[in-house]
Structures are given as C-alpha cells and as structure tokens.
mmCIF file with all atom_site columns, C-alpha atoms in Angstrom:
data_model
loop_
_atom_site.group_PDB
_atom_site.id
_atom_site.type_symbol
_atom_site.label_atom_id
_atom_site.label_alt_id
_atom_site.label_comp_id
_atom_site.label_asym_id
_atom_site.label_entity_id
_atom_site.label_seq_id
_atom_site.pdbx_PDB_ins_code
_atom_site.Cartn_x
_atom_site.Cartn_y
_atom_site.Cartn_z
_atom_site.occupancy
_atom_site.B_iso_or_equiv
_atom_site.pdbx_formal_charge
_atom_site.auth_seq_id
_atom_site.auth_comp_id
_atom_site.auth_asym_id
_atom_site.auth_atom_id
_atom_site.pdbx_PDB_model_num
ATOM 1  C CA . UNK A 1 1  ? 0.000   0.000  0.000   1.00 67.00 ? 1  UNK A CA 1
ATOM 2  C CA . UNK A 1 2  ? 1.427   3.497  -1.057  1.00 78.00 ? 2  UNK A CA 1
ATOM 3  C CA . UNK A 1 3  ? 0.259   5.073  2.219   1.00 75.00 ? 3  UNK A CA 1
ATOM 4  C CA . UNK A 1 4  ? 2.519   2.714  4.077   1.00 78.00 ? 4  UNK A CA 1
ATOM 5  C CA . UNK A 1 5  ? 5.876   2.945  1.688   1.00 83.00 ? 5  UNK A CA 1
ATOM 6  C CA . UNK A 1 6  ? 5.403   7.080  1.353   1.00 85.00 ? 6  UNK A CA 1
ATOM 7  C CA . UNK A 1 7  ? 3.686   8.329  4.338   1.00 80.00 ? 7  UNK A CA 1
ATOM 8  C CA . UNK A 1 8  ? 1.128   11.434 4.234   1.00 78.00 ? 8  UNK A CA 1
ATOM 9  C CA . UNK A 1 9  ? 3.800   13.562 3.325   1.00 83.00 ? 9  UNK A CA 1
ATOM 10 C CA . UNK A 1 10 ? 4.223   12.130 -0.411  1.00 83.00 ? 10 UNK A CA 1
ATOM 11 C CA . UNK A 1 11 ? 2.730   13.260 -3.457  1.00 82.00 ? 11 UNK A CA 1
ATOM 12 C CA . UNK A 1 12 ? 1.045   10.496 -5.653  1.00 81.00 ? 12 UNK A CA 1
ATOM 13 C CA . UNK A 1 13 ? 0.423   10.588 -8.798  1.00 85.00 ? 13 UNK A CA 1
ATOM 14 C CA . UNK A 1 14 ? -2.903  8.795  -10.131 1.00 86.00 ? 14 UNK A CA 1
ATOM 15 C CA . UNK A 1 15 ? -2.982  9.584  -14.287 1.00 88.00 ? 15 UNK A CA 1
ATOM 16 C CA . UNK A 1 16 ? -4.299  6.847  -16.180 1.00 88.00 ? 16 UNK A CA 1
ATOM 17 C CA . UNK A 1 17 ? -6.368  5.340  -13.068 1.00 83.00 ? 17 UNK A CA 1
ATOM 18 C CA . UNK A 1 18 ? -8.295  8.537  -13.074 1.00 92.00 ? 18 UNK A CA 1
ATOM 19 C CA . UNK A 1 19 ? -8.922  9.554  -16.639 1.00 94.00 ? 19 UNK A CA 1
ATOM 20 C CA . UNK A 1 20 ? -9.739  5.694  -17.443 1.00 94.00 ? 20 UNK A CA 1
ATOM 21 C CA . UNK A 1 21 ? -12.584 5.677  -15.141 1.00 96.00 ? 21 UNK A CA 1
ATOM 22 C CA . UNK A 1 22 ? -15.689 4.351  -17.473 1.00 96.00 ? 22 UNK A CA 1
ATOM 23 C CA . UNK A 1 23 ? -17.685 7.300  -16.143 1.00 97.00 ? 23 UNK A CA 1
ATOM 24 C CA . UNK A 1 24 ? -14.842 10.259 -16.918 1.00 96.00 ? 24 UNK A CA 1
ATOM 25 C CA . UNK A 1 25 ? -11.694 11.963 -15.272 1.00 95.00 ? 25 UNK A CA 1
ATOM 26 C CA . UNK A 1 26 ? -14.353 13.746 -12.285 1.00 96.00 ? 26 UNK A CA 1
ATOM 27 C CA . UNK A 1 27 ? -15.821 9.853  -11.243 1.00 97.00 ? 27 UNK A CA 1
ATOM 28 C CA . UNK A 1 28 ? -11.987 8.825  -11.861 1.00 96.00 ? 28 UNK A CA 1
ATOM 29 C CA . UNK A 1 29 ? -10.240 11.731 -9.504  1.00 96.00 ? 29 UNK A CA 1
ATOM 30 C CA . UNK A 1 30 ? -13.613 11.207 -6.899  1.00 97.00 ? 30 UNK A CA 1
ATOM 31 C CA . UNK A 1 31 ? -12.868 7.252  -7.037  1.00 97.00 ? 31 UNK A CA 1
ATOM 32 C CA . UNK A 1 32 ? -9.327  8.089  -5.824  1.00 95.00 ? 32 UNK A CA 1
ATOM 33 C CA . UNK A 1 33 ? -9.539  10.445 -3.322  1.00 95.00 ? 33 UNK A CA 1
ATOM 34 C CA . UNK A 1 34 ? -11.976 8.419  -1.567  1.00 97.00 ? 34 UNK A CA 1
ATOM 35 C CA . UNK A 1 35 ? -9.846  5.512  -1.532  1.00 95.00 ? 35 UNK A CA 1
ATOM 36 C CA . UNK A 1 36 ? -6.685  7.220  -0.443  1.00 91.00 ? 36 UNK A CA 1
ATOM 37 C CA . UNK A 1 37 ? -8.637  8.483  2.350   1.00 94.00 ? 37 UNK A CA 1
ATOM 38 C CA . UNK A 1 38 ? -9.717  5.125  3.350   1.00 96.00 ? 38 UNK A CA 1
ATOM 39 C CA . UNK A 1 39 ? -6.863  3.678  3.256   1.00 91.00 ? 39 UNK A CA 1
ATOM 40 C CA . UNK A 1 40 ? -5.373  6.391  5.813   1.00 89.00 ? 40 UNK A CA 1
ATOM 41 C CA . UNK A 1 41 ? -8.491  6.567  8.189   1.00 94.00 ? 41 UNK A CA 1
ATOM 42 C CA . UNK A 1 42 ? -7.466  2.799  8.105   1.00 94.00 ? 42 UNK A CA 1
ATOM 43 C CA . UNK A 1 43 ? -3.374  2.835  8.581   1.00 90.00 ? 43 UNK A CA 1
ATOM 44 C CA . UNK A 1 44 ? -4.716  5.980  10.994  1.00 92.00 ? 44 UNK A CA 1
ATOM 45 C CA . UNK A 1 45 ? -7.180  3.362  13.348  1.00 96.00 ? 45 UNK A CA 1
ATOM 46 C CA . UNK A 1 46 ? -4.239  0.977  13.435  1.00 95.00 ? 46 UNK A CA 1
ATOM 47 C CA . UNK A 1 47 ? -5.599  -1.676 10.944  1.00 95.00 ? 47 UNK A CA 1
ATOM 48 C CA . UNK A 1 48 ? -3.028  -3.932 8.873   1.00 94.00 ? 48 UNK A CA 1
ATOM 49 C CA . UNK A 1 49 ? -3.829  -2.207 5.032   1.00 90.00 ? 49 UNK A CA 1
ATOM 50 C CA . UNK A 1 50 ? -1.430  -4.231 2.972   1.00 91.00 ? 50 UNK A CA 1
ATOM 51 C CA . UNK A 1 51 ? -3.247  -7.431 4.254   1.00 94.00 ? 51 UNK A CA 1
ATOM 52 C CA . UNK A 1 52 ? -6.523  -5.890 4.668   1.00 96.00 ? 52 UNK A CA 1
ATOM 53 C CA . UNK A 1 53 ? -6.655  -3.680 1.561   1.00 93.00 ? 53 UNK A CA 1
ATOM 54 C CA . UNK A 1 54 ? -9.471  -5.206 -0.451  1.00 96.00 ? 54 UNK A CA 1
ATOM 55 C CA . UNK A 1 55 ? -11.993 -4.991 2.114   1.00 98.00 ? 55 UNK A CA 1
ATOM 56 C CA . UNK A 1 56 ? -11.011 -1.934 3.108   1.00 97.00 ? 56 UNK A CA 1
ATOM 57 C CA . UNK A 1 57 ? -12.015 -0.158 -0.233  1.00 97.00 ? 57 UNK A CA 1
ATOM 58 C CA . UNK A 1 58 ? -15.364 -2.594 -0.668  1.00 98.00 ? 58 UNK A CA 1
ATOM 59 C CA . UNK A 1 59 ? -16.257 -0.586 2.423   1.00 98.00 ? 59 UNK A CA 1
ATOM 60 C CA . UNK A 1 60 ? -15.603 2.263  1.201   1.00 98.00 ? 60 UNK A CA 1
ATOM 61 C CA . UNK A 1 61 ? -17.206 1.799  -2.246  1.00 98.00 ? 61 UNK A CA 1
ATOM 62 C CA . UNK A 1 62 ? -20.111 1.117  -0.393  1.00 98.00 ? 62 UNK A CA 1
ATOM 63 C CA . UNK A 1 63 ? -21.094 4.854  -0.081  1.00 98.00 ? 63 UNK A CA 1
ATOM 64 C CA . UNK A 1 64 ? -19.006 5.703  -3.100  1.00 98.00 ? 64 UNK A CA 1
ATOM 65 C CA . UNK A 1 65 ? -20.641 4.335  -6.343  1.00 98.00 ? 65 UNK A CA 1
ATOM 66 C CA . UNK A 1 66 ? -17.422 6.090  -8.179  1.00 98.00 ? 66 UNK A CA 1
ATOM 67 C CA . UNK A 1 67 ? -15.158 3.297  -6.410  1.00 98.00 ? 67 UNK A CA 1
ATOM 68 C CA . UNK A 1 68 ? -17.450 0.708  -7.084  1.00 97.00 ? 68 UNK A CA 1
ATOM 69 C CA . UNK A 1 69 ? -17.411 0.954  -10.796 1.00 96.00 ? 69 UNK A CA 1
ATOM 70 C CA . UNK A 1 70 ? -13.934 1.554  -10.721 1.00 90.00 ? 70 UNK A CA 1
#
C-alpha cells in the first residue's frame, strides 16, 4: 500500500487510473480520493492495510458508487 511505503507527506500521482474511469476523469479523480482516504483513516485506526486492503475499499465503495465501478 502506497500510504505505508510514502507516508502522508508524499505526493502520488494517479494519471491513467483517473482519466480511465468508465464514467470520466471527475468519477476517476472522486474514485481516488476516496480511496486514499480510506486507506489512511485505516493505517490511521491501526488496521493492517497491505493485508486488509481489499476490504477496506469494498467498504468504502459502499457509499461511493465512483469506487465501485472503478
């Protein structure tokens, strides 16, 4: 997991991941902020997100159908 190798202090660069997004670069760039921020709430509350990465962001594409497609 990126958060884990680069810290919060990194910049991270999400190009073709957000412009390939079936629904258009906004759904794409939406899709991956709200990931990256689960995945720190999650490295934040102490949980293991290189093991537990996958359900991590199927919880968070719950209440983000921009994830979900993606």
């Amino acid at each position: 997991a990126l958060v884990s190798i680069f810290g919060d202090d990194s910049v991270l660069q999400f190009g073709g991941g957000t412009i390939g997004h079936p629904w258009g670069n906004a759904a794409g760039a939406c899709a991956n902020r709200v990931a990256l921020e689960a995945c720190v709430k999650a490295r934040n509350e102490g949980l293991p997100i290189e093991k537990m990465g996958r359900e991590i962001l199927t919880e968070a594409a719950k209440s983000c159908p921009e994830l979900k497609v993606a």
